Coordinates of C-alpha atoms in Angstrom, one line a residue:
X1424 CA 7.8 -9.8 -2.2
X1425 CA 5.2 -10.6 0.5
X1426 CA 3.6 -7.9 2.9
X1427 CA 2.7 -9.5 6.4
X1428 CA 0.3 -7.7 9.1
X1429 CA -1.5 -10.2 11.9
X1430 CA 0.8 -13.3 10.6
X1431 CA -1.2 -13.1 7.1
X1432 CA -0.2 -12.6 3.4
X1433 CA -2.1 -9.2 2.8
X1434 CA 0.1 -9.1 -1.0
X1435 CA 2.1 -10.9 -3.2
X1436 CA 4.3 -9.3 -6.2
X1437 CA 7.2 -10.1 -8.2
X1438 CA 7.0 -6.7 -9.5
X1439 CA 7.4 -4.2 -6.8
X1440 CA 8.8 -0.6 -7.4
X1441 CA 11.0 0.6 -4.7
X1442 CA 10.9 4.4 -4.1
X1443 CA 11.9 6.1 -0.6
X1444 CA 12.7 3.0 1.1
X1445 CA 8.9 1.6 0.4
X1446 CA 8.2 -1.3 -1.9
X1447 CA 4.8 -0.5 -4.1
X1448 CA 2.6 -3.3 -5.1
X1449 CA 0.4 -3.8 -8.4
X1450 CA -3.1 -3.0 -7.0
X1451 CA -4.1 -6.4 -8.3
X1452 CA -1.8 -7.6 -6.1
X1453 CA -3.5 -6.9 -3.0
X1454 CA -5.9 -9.7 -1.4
X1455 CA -8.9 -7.0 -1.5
X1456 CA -10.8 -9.3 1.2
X1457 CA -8.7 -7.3 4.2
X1458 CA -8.6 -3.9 3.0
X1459 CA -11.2 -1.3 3.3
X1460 CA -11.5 2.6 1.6
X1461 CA -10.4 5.0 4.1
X1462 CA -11.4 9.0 4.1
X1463 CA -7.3 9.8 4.7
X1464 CA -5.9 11.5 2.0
X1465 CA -2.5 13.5 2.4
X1466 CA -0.3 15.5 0.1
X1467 CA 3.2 14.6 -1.2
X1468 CA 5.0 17.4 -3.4
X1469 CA 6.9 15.4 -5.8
X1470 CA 4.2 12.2 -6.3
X1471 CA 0.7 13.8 -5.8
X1472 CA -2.4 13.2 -3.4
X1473 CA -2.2 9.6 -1.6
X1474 CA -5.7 7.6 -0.9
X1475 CA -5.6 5.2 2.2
X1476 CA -7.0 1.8 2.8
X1477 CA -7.8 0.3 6.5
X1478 CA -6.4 -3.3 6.6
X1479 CA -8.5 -5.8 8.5
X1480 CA -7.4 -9.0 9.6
X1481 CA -8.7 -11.6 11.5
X1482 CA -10.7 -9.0 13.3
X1483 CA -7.9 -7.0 14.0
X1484 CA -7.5 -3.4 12.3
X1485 CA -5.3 -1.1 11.0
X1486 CA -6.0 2.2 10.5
X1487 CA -4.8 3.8 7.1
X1488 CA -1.9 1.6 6.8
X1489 CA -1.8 1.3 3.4
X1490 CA -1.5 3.9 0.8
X1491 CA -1.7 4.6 -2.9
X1492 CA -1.4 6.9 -5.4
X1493 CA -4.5 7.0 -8.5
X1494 CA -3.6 10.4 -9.9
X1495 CA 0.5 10.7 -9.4
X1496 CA 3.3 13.7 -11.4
X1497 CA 4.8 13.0 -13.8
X1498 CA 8.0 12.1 -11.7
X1499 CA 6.3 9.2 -10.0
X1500 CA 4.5 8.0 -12.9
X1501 CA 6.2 4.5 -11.8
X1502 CA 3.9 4.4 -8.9
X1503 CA 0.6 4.9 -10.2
X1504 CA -2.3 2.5 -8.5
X1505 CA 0.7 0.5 -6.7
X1506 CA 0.0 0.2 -3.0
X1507 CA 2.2 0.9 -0.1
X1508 CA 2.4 -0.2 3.4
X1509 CA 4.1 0.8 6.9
X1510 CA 2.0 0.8 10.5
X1511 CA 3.3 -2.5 11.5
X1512 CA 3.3 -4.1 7.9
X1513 CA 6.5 -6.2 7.6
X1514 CA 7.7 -6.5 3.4
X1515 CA 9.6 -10.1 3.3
X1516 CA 11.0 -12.1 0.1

């Protein structure tokens, strides 16, 4: 799997987890050159407290459009350090 923002590989993975529609990455995966810490954090019941990143592309930006998990429930143990995207970021084979 491949996720695409600003016509550029962003990630790479054969090993994706799929949960709620959204395909989570190894954090490894990532090419860290485009993505930058953000302050966001928000609250899911069931998987824990998400961290964002900012991507940056070719000068372009987007805000908090990738997400991840470092400290997760027990229910979404799978998930753990894999990184999310949405905000324009397309997930292609």
């Amino acid at each position: 799997m491949k996720a695409i923002w600003n016509n550029t590989v962003i990630a790479e993975s054969n090993n994706t987890v799929v949960i709620e529609g959204n395909h989570y990455f190894p954090h490894e995966s990532i090419k860290s050159v485009y993505f930058k810490p953000s302050n966001t954090n928000t609250i899911c019941p069931w998987k824990g407290t998400a961290s964002y990143y900012t991507i940056n592309v070719n000068g372009k930006e987007n805000p908090d459009a990738a997400w991840f998990y470092s400290e997760v429930s027990e229910l979404a143990k799978g998930i753990k350090n894999r990184v999310a995207f949405w905000r324009g970021v397309t997930i292609e084979e």
